Amino acid sequence: MYTAADWPIAAKMAFPAAEAVADASGEAGKLTGHRRCTCSSPVSVWRQQLKSVADMGYRYIDPIDDWLHLPELSDDLFAEFKKLLDEFGLSVWAVSFGRRSPMDRQRWRENIAAYKRTIDRAEALQLRVVNIGFMQDLTPEQQRAQWFWHVDGYRDDPALRDVALERVADVAQYAQRRGVEISLELYEDTFLGSGKMAAKFVQDLGAKNVGINPDVGNLIRLHREIEPWEESFEYVLPYANYWHIKNYVRDFDPATGAYYSFPAALEDGYINYRWVIYRALELGYQGAFMTEHYGGDWLGIGARNARYIRSVVRSYESLVAAQSADGMAAKCAAGIGK
Amino acid sequence: MYTAADWPIAAKMAFPAAEAVADASGEAGKLTGHRRCTCSSPVSVWRQQLKSVADMGYRYIDPIDDWLHLPELSDDLFAEFKKLLDEFGLSVWAVSFGRRSPMDRQRWRENIAAYKRTIDRAEALQLRVVNIGFMQDLTPEQQRAQWFWHVDGYRDDPALRDVALERVADVAQYAQRRGVEISLELYEDTFLGSGKMAAKFVQDLGAKNVGINPDVGNLIRLHREIEPWEESFEYVLPYANYWHIKNYVRDFDPATGAYYSFPAALEDGYINYRWVIYRALELGYQGAFMTEHYGGDWLGIGARNARYIRSVVRSYESLVAAQSADGMAAKCAAGIGK
Amino acid sequence: MYTAADWPIAAKMAFPAAEAVADASGEAGKLTGHRRCTCSSPVSVWRQQLKSVADMGYRYIDPIDDWLHLPELSDDLFAEFKKLLDEFGLSVWAVSFGRRSPMDRQRWRENIAAYKRTIDRAEALQLRVVNIGFMQDLTPEQQRAQWFWHVDGYRDDPALRDVALERVADVAQYAQRRGVEISLELYEDTFLGSGKMAAKFVQDLGAKNVGINPDVGNLIRLHREIEPWEESFEYVLPYANYWHIKNYVRDFDPATGAYYSFPAALEDGYINYRWVIYRALELGYQGAFMTEHYGGDWLGIGARNARYIRSVVRSYESLVAAQSADGMAAKCAAGIGK
């Protein structure tokens, strides 16, 4: 049981990938539109970047695949990477894959192989969770937009849902034998395109080491009608085992039909995360948080969000401690404010 | 005279109403669209909720009527409620009625009776102010919207203004005999639909125990042209005796006619509250603040806003202390930044 | 070399001008639409305003010309002003001119004379930089808008660019002889209308005491397509010698074409200032910051921004200290988050 003080909260490594690493790992960099670093050596780049997050108070990182291609990393570089983690007191609780879908028409075999090679390194990293999803490469229109979520992107084909279930089941089985969990990320227009769809997918899968990453932030930023966030969370929180947590402000102008959204700190955005975190804890959530933030000072906001998460967990602990006899209901104690 | 350290700043109890309380109080819950709590007993729910706000540093609450129907509460539950307040070191400076207009066609008698029964409990609660207004139930369209202020709602009929004055005068007289003040809340499309209208209403009323709740936040969130906030405040601050204080960001796109607004912390939104609070203090404001915030973590933002209010009052005190000879003008010391 | 602790960060004096000062200085107040103060004496007003910023932790101010007309100030008032600065421990690192273009058809001679008289007072004030630009008076449409940047304003005539270069060269030469630098402010639709244009202007000028004020905030708030902020900064940071630093949130709705922007704290807005400040320091930036913020509590947000700037400089120092052998690249250590 984690407490407010030691709950694992990971920085998303939203840094550019080191060029040498990109070279070593083939397509890295190209996948995401990230500018590559032109610094001297990958180790030197990692040192700066890991020191950056350690300086901000993080004790965990998520080495997401557009920053570091763990599966393709040579044993030597992997050893260097682990040494750096130790040097800065950083751990890896989960690794996320961003846009490497097991349904990618060209690269699905390659992507699944990448998950598996990452799972192979789980023991060395003391990794608990590998996060995957069905989102695919950004389209050229998405890359040109101010934010990629302004433009509709890749869509899963409903006719292939059984194939998707099969492929995830294969990965899950592989992970299960190595003591690793899989987390499936909510993402619009995929098989996990809403809370309802994601819950159904996991139910249909029926694998005990597969859960959901309730990344409802992916949905509330969209310039279209969406599933109400309270409902999204009610569907998926019972299955949550890892959490890309982020918030946005969001408005709609009925007279013109214009939508507006913008990345906001957890406390400031549309989703009431005090309520949502209380509710998750009430349901027994024991996974890590990964602070994700697009736009602006993602590292500064991430560190602020990490402090916020701890303060909310602390509030919850205080309420539970005082309420031992009756139990408590997150909805009553945190409310929804409207 | 309050100081920065002891100025009464109340939490709006924006929690769901306890179901048992809702049952006891008839229409509670239905009025506001609030989900009801399904916790064990009202006292157990209140305990969690009061502890929540006390933990955030509040020493006052506003038990607004969509959380607690004070007038309908049995004597036993009222005694339990007061005991809980004491337990958590919380006081009630004012009670707000949300959508219980004295002009409601069906329920106006019932609503006025509810004000009066609340006033009857003023002494037991050491209550100073009862906040009322002319807003009425949300329409179905308002309930379906992302925010209820996206859609035009109830409008007062100008032909009935004299009736409104009469009914408020009756309540005011009742309150006056019991040492209670009435605060009238600014709200669009009612008799108090702008700063100008609200000031005129109170002038025409001429009751010395009736003031204004300068809740200009109700106006600046609207997706339409509004009275400039500086003017709204200039009209109503001289009459202010209670304050639902909140802020929003607000923009307008001239090319398309789209409006945008979103709830923001006091320091971050469109209204310069440093200036407004300085100006209120300069005019002798001695009422409480009630931190209201829609959307997101209303409790977290509320607590942040409470700290902000104290820091602004402290700045004002520091300026006044240094300026004893000359007096000072809020406009000069806080400015408007554009 | 400044450090995080002593880096000069100035408050923009976004207060109303004292009326007496306005009277003494002719057109003051009228130029900007600022309401004038009606307090007893300019010195009494300044005292309140300077105490306000000192109380917020500032040690520098920028007495921008719509607050104080330094060039027109009598010797007596100037002496009083300097006494007040000393009393509150405040210094002037730079003076900004807002809308006094050297290309103004009517007043260009007068404006250039004002720069020069300010430069004459540089020694007495220990002033390093005078900030000027080509923006001119707001149009009536701009004054009526919610924000002046909603509406297109004055535009420089490309045919007169050589004249502009000549006039700035004349001012630069005058400043050079008195050890003062000139900073040219980025502003839309002027000769410095983008990062690219500003860099070209300074290159063509070729005066070693003329640099750029990389006020990209002026651009990102516009309701139109803009130069990507990363590019703007890459063009101008090598020439930066003073910095009106501010941020905005910004979104665009592709379906309707609606733009949205709103002033935000440095950490919260669209520009990643962690990255930008790292990059500026990497390029050797040694100028002051001036915290500018429109809308809301500009003074409170300004003070928050000042603390943010120091924290980012401190992070950079920590990275540099650890990286002595390899050097570092700002892009690697701060990333861009998308």
mmCIF file with all atom_site columns, C-alpha atoms in Angstrom, chain B residues 160-322:
data_model
loop_
_atom_site.group_PDB
_atom_site.id
_atom_site.type_symbol
_atom_site.label_atom_id
_atom_site.label_alt_id
_atom_site.label_comp_id
_atom_site.label_asym_id
_atom_site.label_entity_id
_atom_site.label_seq_id
_atom_site.pdbx_PDB_ins_code
_atom_site.Cartn_x
_atom_site.Cartn_y
_atom_site.Cartn_z
_atom_site.occupancy
_atom_site.B_iso_or_equiv
_atom_site.pdbx_formal_charge
_atom_site.auth_seq_id
_atom_site.auth_comp_id
_atom_site.auth_asym_id
_atom_site.auth_atom_id
_atom_site.pdbx_PDB_model_num
ATOM 1   C CA . LEU B 1 160 ? -43.175 42.909 -11.685 1.00 0.00 ? 160 LEU B CA 1
ATOM 2   C CA . ARG B 1 161 ? -40.297 44.934 -10.262 1.00 0.00 ? 161 ARG B CA 1
ATOM 3   C CA . ASP B 1 162 ? -42.523 46.638 -7.708  1.00 0.00 ? 162 ASP B CA 1
ATOM 4   C CA . VAL B 1 163 ? -43.768 43.289 -6.489  1.00 0.00 ? 163 VAL B CA 1
ATOM 5   C CA . ALA B 1 164 ? -40.159 42.189 -6.111  1.00 0.00 ? 164 ALA B CA 1
ATOM 6   C CA . LEU B 1 165 ? -39.322 45.307 -4.121  1.00 0.00 ? 165 LEU B CA 1
ATOM 7   C CA . GLU B 1 166 ? -42.314 44.669 -1.877  1.00 0.00 ? 166 GLU B CA 1
ATOM 8   C CA . ARG B 1 167 ? -41.424 41.055 -1.185  1.00 0.00 ? 167 ARG B CA 1
ATOM 9   C CA . VAL B 1 168 ? -37.795 41.824 -0.437  1.00 0.00 ? 168 VAL B CA 1
ATOM 10  C CA . ALA B 1 169 ? -38.926 44.669 1.825   1.00 0.00 ? 169 ALA B CA 1
ATOM 11  C CA . ASP B 1 170 ? -41.061 42.208 3.751   1.00 0.00 ? 170 ASP B CA 1
ATOM 12  C CA . VAL B 1 171 ? -38.146 39.815 4.210   1.00 0.00 ? 171 VAL B CA 1
ATOM 13  C CA . ALA B 1 172 ? -35.839 42.687 5.113   1.00 0.00 ? 172 ALA B CA 1
ATOM 14  C CA . GLN B 1 173 ? -38.186 43.880 7.822   1.00 0.00 ? 173 GLN B CA 1
ATOM 15  C CA . TYR B 1 174 ? -38.411 40.382 9.250   1.00 0.00 ? 174 TYR B CA 1
ATOM 16  C CA . ALA B 1 175 ? -34.625 40.135 9.238   1.00 0.00 ? 175 ALA B CA 1
ATOM 17  C CA . GLN B 1 176 ? -34.152 43.598 10.692  1.00 0.00 ? 176 GLN B CA 1
ATOM 18  C CA . ARG B 1 177 ? -36.073 42.681 13.830  1.00 0.00 ? 177 ARG B CA 1
ATOM 19  C CA . ARG B 1 178 ? -33.717 39.731 14.341  1.00 0.00 ? 178 ARG B CA 1
ATOM 20  C CA . GLY B 1 179 ? -30.490 41.594 13.618  1.00 0.00 ? 179 GLY B CA 1
ATOM 21  C CA . VAL B 1 180 ? -29.883 39.904 10.284  1.00 0.00 ? 180 VAL B CA 1
ATOM 22  C CA . GLU B 1 181 ? -28.852 41.481 6.968   1.00 0.00 ? 181 GLU B CA 1
ATOM 23  C CA . ILE B 1 182 ? -30.049 40.474 3.525   1.00 0.00 ? 182 ILE B CA 1
ATOM 24  C CA . SER B 1 183 ? -27.634 40.338 0.602   1.00 0.00 ? 183 SER B CA 1
ATOM 25  C CA . LEU B 1 184 ? -28.991 40.440 -2.947  1.00 0.00 ? 184 LEU B CA 1
ATOM 26  C CA . GLU B 1 185 ? -26.979 38.499 -5.510  1.00 0.00 ? 185 GLU B CA 1
ATOM 27  C CA . LEU B 1 186 ? -26.080 39.911 -8.910  1.00 0.00 ? 186 LEU B CA 1
ATOM 28  C CA . TYR B 1 187 ? -27.428 37.566 -11.582 1.00 0.00 ? 187 TYR B CA 1
ATOM 29  C CA . GLU B 1 188 ? -28.053 38.085 -15.267 1.00 0.00 ? 188 GLU B CA 1
ATOM 30  C CA . ASP B 1 189 ? -31.542 38.690 -16.612 1.00 0.00 ? 189 ASP B CA 1
ATOM 31  C CA . THR B 1 190 ? -32.982 39.274 -13.147 1.00 0.00 ? 190 THR B CA 1
ATOM 32  C CA . PHE B 1 191 ? -33.852 42.525 -11.415 1.00 0.00 ? 191 PHE B CA 1
ATOM 33  C CA . LEU B 1 192 ? -30.200 42.448 -10.299 1.00 0.00 ? 192 LEU B CA 1
ATOM 34  C CA . GLY B 1 193 ? -28.884 41.751 -13.810 1.00 0.00 ? 193 GLY B CA 1
ATOM 35  C CA . SER B 1 194 ? -26.040 44.284 -13.805 1.00 0.00 ? 194 SER B CA 1
ATOM 36  C CA . GLY B 1 195 ? -24.166 46.450 -11.344 1.00 0.00 ? 195 GLY B CA 1
ATOM 37  C CA . LYS B 1 196 ? -26.277 49.407 -12.405 1.00 0.00 ? 196 LYS B CA 1
ATOM 38  C CA . MET B 1 197 ? -29.575 47.569 -11.947 1.00 0.00 ? 197 MET B CA 1
ATOM 39  C CA . ALA B 1 198 ? -28.570 46.104 -8.602  1.00 0.00 ? 198 ALA B CA 1
ATOM 40  C CA . ALA B 1 199 ? -27.519 49.482 -7.191  1.00 0.00 ? 199 ALA B CA 1
ATOM 41  C CA . LYS B 1 200 ? -30.789 51.021 -8.362  1.00 0.00 ? 200 LYS B CA 1
ATOM 42  C CA . PHE B 1 201 ? -32.796 48.189 -6.814  1.00 0.00 ? 201 PHE B CA 1
ATOM 43  C CA . VAL B 1 202 ? -31.174 48.632 -3.422  1.00 0.00 ? 202 VAL B CA 1
ATOM 44  C CA . GLN B 1 203 ? -31.562 52.406 -3.616  1.00 0.00 ? 203 GLN B CA 1
ATOM 45  C CA . ASP B 1 204 ? -35.241 52.054 -4.451  1.00 0.00 ? 204 ASP B CA 1
ATOM 46  C CA . LEU B 1 205 ? -35.664 49.576 -1.636  1.00 0.00 ? 205 LEU B CA 1
ATOM 47  C CA . GLY B 1 206 ? -34.059 51.879 0.905   1.00 0.00 ? 206 GLY B CA 1
ATOM 48  C CA . ALA B 1 207 ? -33.811 49.249 3.654   1.00 0.00 ? 207 ALA B CA 1
ATOM 49  C CA . LYS B 1 208 ? -30.745 49.766 5.783   1.00 0.00 ? 208 LYS B CA 1
ATOM 50  C CA . ASN B 1 209 ? -30.158 46.047 6.378   1.00 0.00 ? 209 ASN B CA 1
ATOM 51  C CA . VAL B 1 210 ? -30.178 45.127 2.673   1.00 0.00 ? 210 VAL B CA 1
ATOM 52  C CA . GLY B 1 211 ? -26.972 45.131 0.656   1.00 0.00 ? 211 GLY B CA 1
ATOM 53  C CA . ILE B 1 212 ? -25.530 43.537 -2.457  1.00 0.00 ? 212 ILE B CA 1
ATOM 54  C CA . ASN B 1 213 ? -23.502 40.421 -3.143  1.00 0.00 ? 213 ASN B CA 1
ATOM 55  C CA . PRO B 1 214 ? -21.181 41.743 -5.903  1.00 0.00 ? 214 PRO B CA 1
ATOM 56  C CA . ASP B 1 215 ? -20.946 38.383 -7.643  1.00 0.00 ? 215 ASP B CA 1
ATOM 57  C CA . VAL B 1 216 ? -19.703 39.839 -10.927 1.00 0.00 ? 216 VAL B CA 1
ATOM 58  C CA . GLY B 1 217 ? -18.348 36.395 -11.778 1.00 0.00 ? 217 GLY B CA 1
ATOM 59  C CA . ASN B 1 218 ? -21.938 35.494 -12.644 1.00 0.00 ? 218 ASN B CA 1
ATOM 60  C CA . LEU B 1 219 ? -21.761 38.055 -15.441 1.00 0.00 ? 219 LEU B CA 1
ATOM 61  C CA . ILE B 1 220 ? -18.272 37.760 -16.905 1.00 0.00 ? 220 ILE B CA 1
ATOM 62  C CA . ARG B 1 221 ? -18.754 34.108 -17.810 1.00 0.00 ? 221 ARG B CA 1
ATOM 63  C CA . LEU B 1 222 ? -21.663 34.817 -20.143 1.00 0.00 ? 222 LEU B CA 1
ATOM 64  C CA . HIS B 1 223 ? -21.276 34.218 -23.873 1.00 0.00 ? 223 HIS B CA 1
ATOM 65  C CA . ARG B 1 224 ? -22.583 37.657 -24.762 1.00 0.00 ? 224 ARG B CA 1
ATOM 66  C CA . GLU B 1 225 ? -21.708 41.325 -24.386 1.00 0.00 ? 225 GLU B CA 1
ATOM 67  C CA . ILE B 1 226 ? -21.577 42.412 -20.757 1.00 0.00 ? 226 ILE B CA 1
ATOM 68  C CA . GLU B 1 227 ? -21.275 45.480 -18.584 1.00 0.00 ? 227 GLU B CA 1
ATOM 69  C CA . PRO B 1 228 ? -17.530 46.121 -18.122 1.00 0.00 ? 228 PRO B CA 1
ATOM 70  C CA . TRP B 1 229 ? -16.538 44.557 -14.794 1.00 0.00 ? 229 TRP B CA 1
ATOM 71  C CA . GLU B 1 230 ? -14.893 47.738 -13.536 1.00 0.00 ? 230 GLU B CA 1
ATOM 72  C CA . GLU B 1 231 ? -18.241 49.492 -13.872 1.00 0.00 ? 231 GLU B CA 1
ATOM 73  C CA . SER B 1 232 ? -20.200 46.665 -12.303 1.00 0.00 ? 232 SER B CA 1
ATOM 74  C CA . PHE B 1 233 ? -18.041 46.857 -9.221  1.00 0.00 ? 233 PHE B CA 1
ATOM 75  C CA . GLU B 1 234 ? -18.130 50.646 -9.021  1.00 0.00 ? 234 GLU B CA 1
ATOM 76  C CA . TYR B 1 235 ? -21.919 50.467 -8.936  1.00 0.00 ? 235 TYR B CA 1
ATOM 77  C CA . VAL B 1 236 ? -22.278 47.786 -6.306  1.00 0.00 ? 236 VAL B CA 1
ATOM 78  C CA . LEU B 1 237 ? -19.234 47.844 -4.015  1.00 0.00 ? 237 LEU B CA 1
ATOM 79  C CA . PRO B 1 238 ? -20.662 50.716 -1.938  1.00 0.00 ? 238 PRO B CA 1
ATOM 80  C CA . TYR B 1 239 ? -23.590 48.434 -1.051  1.00 0.00 ? 239 TYR B CA 1
ATOM 81  C CA . ALA B 1 240 ? -21.704 45.157 -0.688  1.00 0.00 ? 240 ALA B CA 1
ATOM 82  C CA . ASN B 1 241 ? -22.385 43.186 2.506   1.00 0.00 ? 241 ASN B CA 1
ATOM 83  C CA . TYR B 1 242 ? -21.480 39.651 1.398   1.00 0.00 ? 242 TYR B CA 1
ATOM 84  C CA . TRP B 1 243 ? -19.407 38.355 -1.508  1.00 0.00 ? 243 TRP B CA 1
ATOM 85  C CA . HIS B 1 244 ? -19.541 35.209 -3.619  1.00 0.00 ? 244 HIS B CA 1
ATOM 86  C CA . ILE B 1 245 ? -16.119 35.828 -5.095  1.00 0.00 ? 245 ILE B CA 1
ATOM 87  C CA . LYS B 1 246 ? -15.014 34.041 -8.262  1.00 0.00 ? 246 LYS B CA 1
ATOM 88  C CA . ASN B 1 247 ? -13.181 34.676 -11.488 1.00 0.00 ? 247 ASN B CA 1
ATOM 89  C CA . TYR B 1 248 ? -13.159 33.460 -15.089 1.00 0.00 ? 248 TYR B CA 1
ATOM 90  C CA . VAL B 1 249 ? -10.969 33.858 -18.121 1.00 0.00 ? 249 VAL B CA 1
ATOM 91  C CA . ARG B 1 250 ? -12.873 35.385 -20.998 1.00 0.00 ? 250 ARG B CA 1
ATOM 92  C CA . ASP B 1 251 ? -12.151 36.033 -24.655 1.00 0.00 ? 251 ASP B CA 1
ATOM 93  C CA . PHE B 1 252 ? -14.077 36.950 -27.756 1.00 0.00 ? 252 PHE B CA 1
ATOM 94  C CA . ASP B 1 253 ? -13.188 36.268 -31.365 1.00 0.00 ? 253 ASP B CA 1
ATOM 95  C CA . PRO B 1 254 ? -14.350 39.229 -33.461 1.00 0.00 ? 254 PRO B CA 1
ATOM 96  C CA . ALA B 1 255 ? -14.101 37.429 -36.812 1.00 0.00 ? 255 ALA B CA 1
ATOM 97  C CA . THR B 1 256 ? -16.508 34.624 -35.872 1.00 0.00 ? 256 THR B CA 1
ATOM 98  C CA . GLY B 1 257 ? -18.361 36.116 -32.900 1.00 0.00 ? 257 GLY B CA 1
ATOM 99  C CA . ALA B 1 258 ? -17.359 33.188 -30.658 1.00 0.00 ? 258 ALA B CA 1
ATOM 100 C CA . TYR B 1 259 ? -17.141 33.758 -26.912 1.00 0.00 ? 259 TYR B CA 1
ATOM 101 C CA . TYR B 1 260 ? -15.022 31.792 -24.532 1.00 0.00 ? 260 TYR B CA 1
ATOM 102 C CA . SER B 1 261 ? -14.972 31.669 -20.743 1.00 0.00 ? 261 SER B CA 1
ATOM 103 C CA . PHE B 1 262 ? -13.713 29.243 -18.128 1.00 0.00 ? 262 PHE B CA 1
ATOM 104 C CA . PRO B 1 263 ? -13.549 29.266 -14.312 1.00 0.00 ? 263 PRO B CA 1
ATOM 105 C CA . ALA B 1 264 ? -10.159 30.529 -13.109 1.00 0.00 ? 264 ALA B CA 1
ATOM 106 C CA . ALA B 1 265 ? -8.494  31.115 -9.761  1.00 0.00 ? 265 ALA B CA 1
ATOM 107 C CA . LEU B 1 266 ? -9.026  34.672 -8.467  1.00 0.00 ? 266 LEU B CA 1
ATOM 108 C CA . GLU B 1 267 ? -5.503  35.770 -9.356  1.00 0.00 ? 267 GLU B CA 1
ATOM 109 C CA . ASP B 1 268 ? -5.603  34.260 -12.845 1.00 0.00 ? 268 ASP B CA 1
ATOM 110 C CA . GLY B 1 269 ? -8.889  35.429 -14.351 1.00 0.00 ? 269 GLY B CA 1
ATOM 111 C CA . TYR B 1 270 ? -10.221 38.437 -16.196 1.00 0.00 ? 270 TYR B CA 1
ATOM 112 C CA . ILE B 1 271 ? -11.163 40.536 -13.151 1.00 0.00 ? 271 ILE B CA 1
ATOM 113 C CA . ASN B 1 272 ? -8.260  42.201 -11.362 1.00 0.00 ? 272 ASN B CA 1
ATOM 114 C CA . TYR B 1 273 ? -9.266  41.189 -7.835  1.00 0.00 ? 273 TYR B CA 1
ATOM 115 C CA . ARG B 1 274 ? -6.273  42.909 -6.261  1.00 0.00 ? 274 ARG B CA 1
ATOM 116 C CA . TRP B 1 275 ? -7.728  46.142 -7.469  1.00 0.00 ? 275 TRP B CA 1
ATOM 117 C CA . VAL B 1 276 ? -11.315 45.234 -6.664  1.00 0.00 ? 276 VAL B CA 1
ATOM 118 C CA . ILE B 1 277 ? -10.553 44.092 -3.112  1.00 0.00 ? 277 ILE B CA 1
ATOM 119 C CA . TYR B 1 278 ? -8.454  47.218 -2.455  1.00 0.00 ? 278 TYR B CA 1
ATOM 120 C CA . ARG B 1 279 ? -11.352 49.284 -3.733  1.00 0.00 ? 279 ARG B CA 1
ATOM 121 C CA . ALA B 1 280 ? -13.879 47.431 -1.569  1.00 0.00 ? 280 ALA B CA 1
ATOM 122 C CA . LEU B 1 281 ? -11.745 47.905 1.532   1.00 0.00 ? 281 LEU B CA 1
ATOM 123 C CA . GLU B 1 282 ? -11.265 51.561 0.688   1.00 0.00 ? 282 GLU B CA 1
ATOM 124 C CA . LEU B 1 283 ? -15.057 51.871 0.592   1.00 0.00 ? 283 LEU B CA 1
ATOM 125 C CA . GLY B 1 284 ? -15.242 50.217 4.014   1.00 0.00 ? 284 GLY B CA 1
ATOM 126 C CA . TYR B 1 285 ? -16.268 46.669 3.083   1.00 0.00 ? 285 TYR B CA 1
ATOM 127 C CA . GLN B 1 286 ? -16.594 44.569 6.229   1.00 0.00 ? 286 GLN B CA 1
ATOM 128 C CA . GLY B 1 287 ? -18.439 41.516 4.958   1.00 0.00 ? 287 GLY B CA 1
ATOM 129 C CA . ALA B 1 288 ? -17.287 37.944 4.543   1.00 0.00 ? 288 ALA B CA 1
ATOM 130 C CA . PHE B 1 289 ? -15.990 36.349 1.355   1.00 0.00 ? 289 PHE B CA 1
ATOM 131 C CA . MET B 1 290 ? -17.365 33.082 0.092   1.00 0.00 ? 290 MET B CA 1
ATOM 132 C CA . THR B 1 291 ? -15.066 31.262 -2.354  1.00 0.00 ? 291 THR B CA 1
ATOM 133 C CA . GLU B 1 292 ? -17.135 29.862 -5.190  1.00 0.00 ? 292 GLU B CA 1
ATOM 134 C CA . HIS B 1 293 ? -15.670 27.974 -8.127  1.00 0.00 ? 293 HIS B CA 1
ATOM 135 C CA . TYR B 1 294 ? -17.307 25.871 -10.792 1.00 0.00 ? 294 TYR B CA 1
ATOM 136 C CA . GLY B 1 295 ? -15.563 23.137 -12.661 1.00 0.00 ? 295 GLY B CA 1
ATOM 137 C CA . GLY B 1 296 ? -12.442 21.264 -11.720 1.00 0.00 ? 296 GLY B CA 1
ATOM 138 C CA . ASP B 1 297 ? -11.205 21.015 -8.155  1.00 0.00 ? 297 ASP B CA 1
ATOM 139 C CA . TRP B 1 298 ? -13.497 23.656 -6.646  1.00 0.00 ? 298 TRP B CA 1
ATOM 140 C CA . LEU B 1 299 ? -12.288 22.863 -3.138  1.00 0.00 ? 299 LEU B CA 1
ATOM 141 C CA . GLY B 1 300 ? -8.591  23.103 -3.985  1.00 0.00 ? 300 GLY B CA 1
ATOM 142 C CA . ILE B 1 301 ? -9.055  26.299 -5.962  1.00 0.00 ? 301 ILE B CA 1
ATOM 143 C CA . GLY B 1 302 ? -11.292 27.675 -3.209  1.00 0.00 ? 302 GLY B CA 1
ATOM 144 C CA . ALA B 1 303 ? -8.588  27.151 -0.606  1.00 0.00 ? 303 ALA B CA 1
ATOM 145 C CA . ARG B 1 304 ? -6.040  28.769 -2.928  1.00 0.00 ? 304 ARG B CA 1
ATOM 146 C CA . ASN B 1 305 ? -8.414  31.692 -3.387  1.00 0.00 ? 305 ASN B CA 1
ATOM 147 C CA . ALA B 1 306 ? -8.818  32.049 0.374   1.00 0.00 ? 306 ALA B CA 1
ATOM 148 C CA . ARG B 1 307 ? -5.041  32.364 0.740   1.00 0.00 ? 307 ARG B CA 1
ATOM 149 C CA . TYR B 1 308 ? -5.011  34.866 -2.102  1.00 0.00 ? 308 TYR B CA 1
ATOM 150 C CA . ILE B 1 309 ? -7.710  37.014 -0.481  1.00 0.00 ? 309 ILE B CA 1
ATOM 151 C CA . ARG B 1 310 ? -5.753  37.136 2.782   1.00 0.00 ? 310 ARG B CA 1
ATOM 152 C CA . SER B 1 311 ? -2.559  38.083 0.946   1.00 0.00 ? 311 SER B CA 1
ATOM 153 C CA . VAL B 1 312 ? -4.335  40.917 -0.861  1.00 0.00 ? 312 VAL B CA 1
ATOM 154 C CA . VAL B 1 313 ? -5.900  42.206 2.350   1.00 0.00 ? 313 VAL B CA 1
ATOM 155 C CA . ARG B 1 314 ? -2.462  42.040 3.952   1.00 0.00 ? 314 ARG B CA 1
ATOM 156 C CA . SER B 1 315 ? -0.966  44.077 1.082   1.00 0.00 ? 315 SER B CA 1
ATOM 157 C CA . TYR B 1 316 ? -3.708  46.629 1.490   1.00 0.00 ? 316 TYR B CA 1
ATOM 158 C CA . GLU B 1 317 ? -3.087  46.874 5.217   1.00 0.00 ? 317 GLU B CA 1
ATOM 159 C CA . SER B 1 318 ? 0.594   47.396 4.571   1.00 0.00 ? 318 SER B CA 1
ATOM 160 C CA . LEU B 1 319 ? -0.150  50.215 2.119   1.00 0.00 ? 319 LEU B CA 1
ATOM 161 C CA . VAL B 1 320 ? -2.606  51.859 4.461   1.00 0.00 ? 320 VAL B CA 1
ATOM 162 C CA . ALA B 1 321 ? -0.192  51.638 7.383   1.00 0.00 ? 321 ALA B CA 1
ATOM 163 C CA . ALA B 1 322 ? 2.481   53.431 5.363   1.00 0.00 ? 322 ALA B CA 1
#
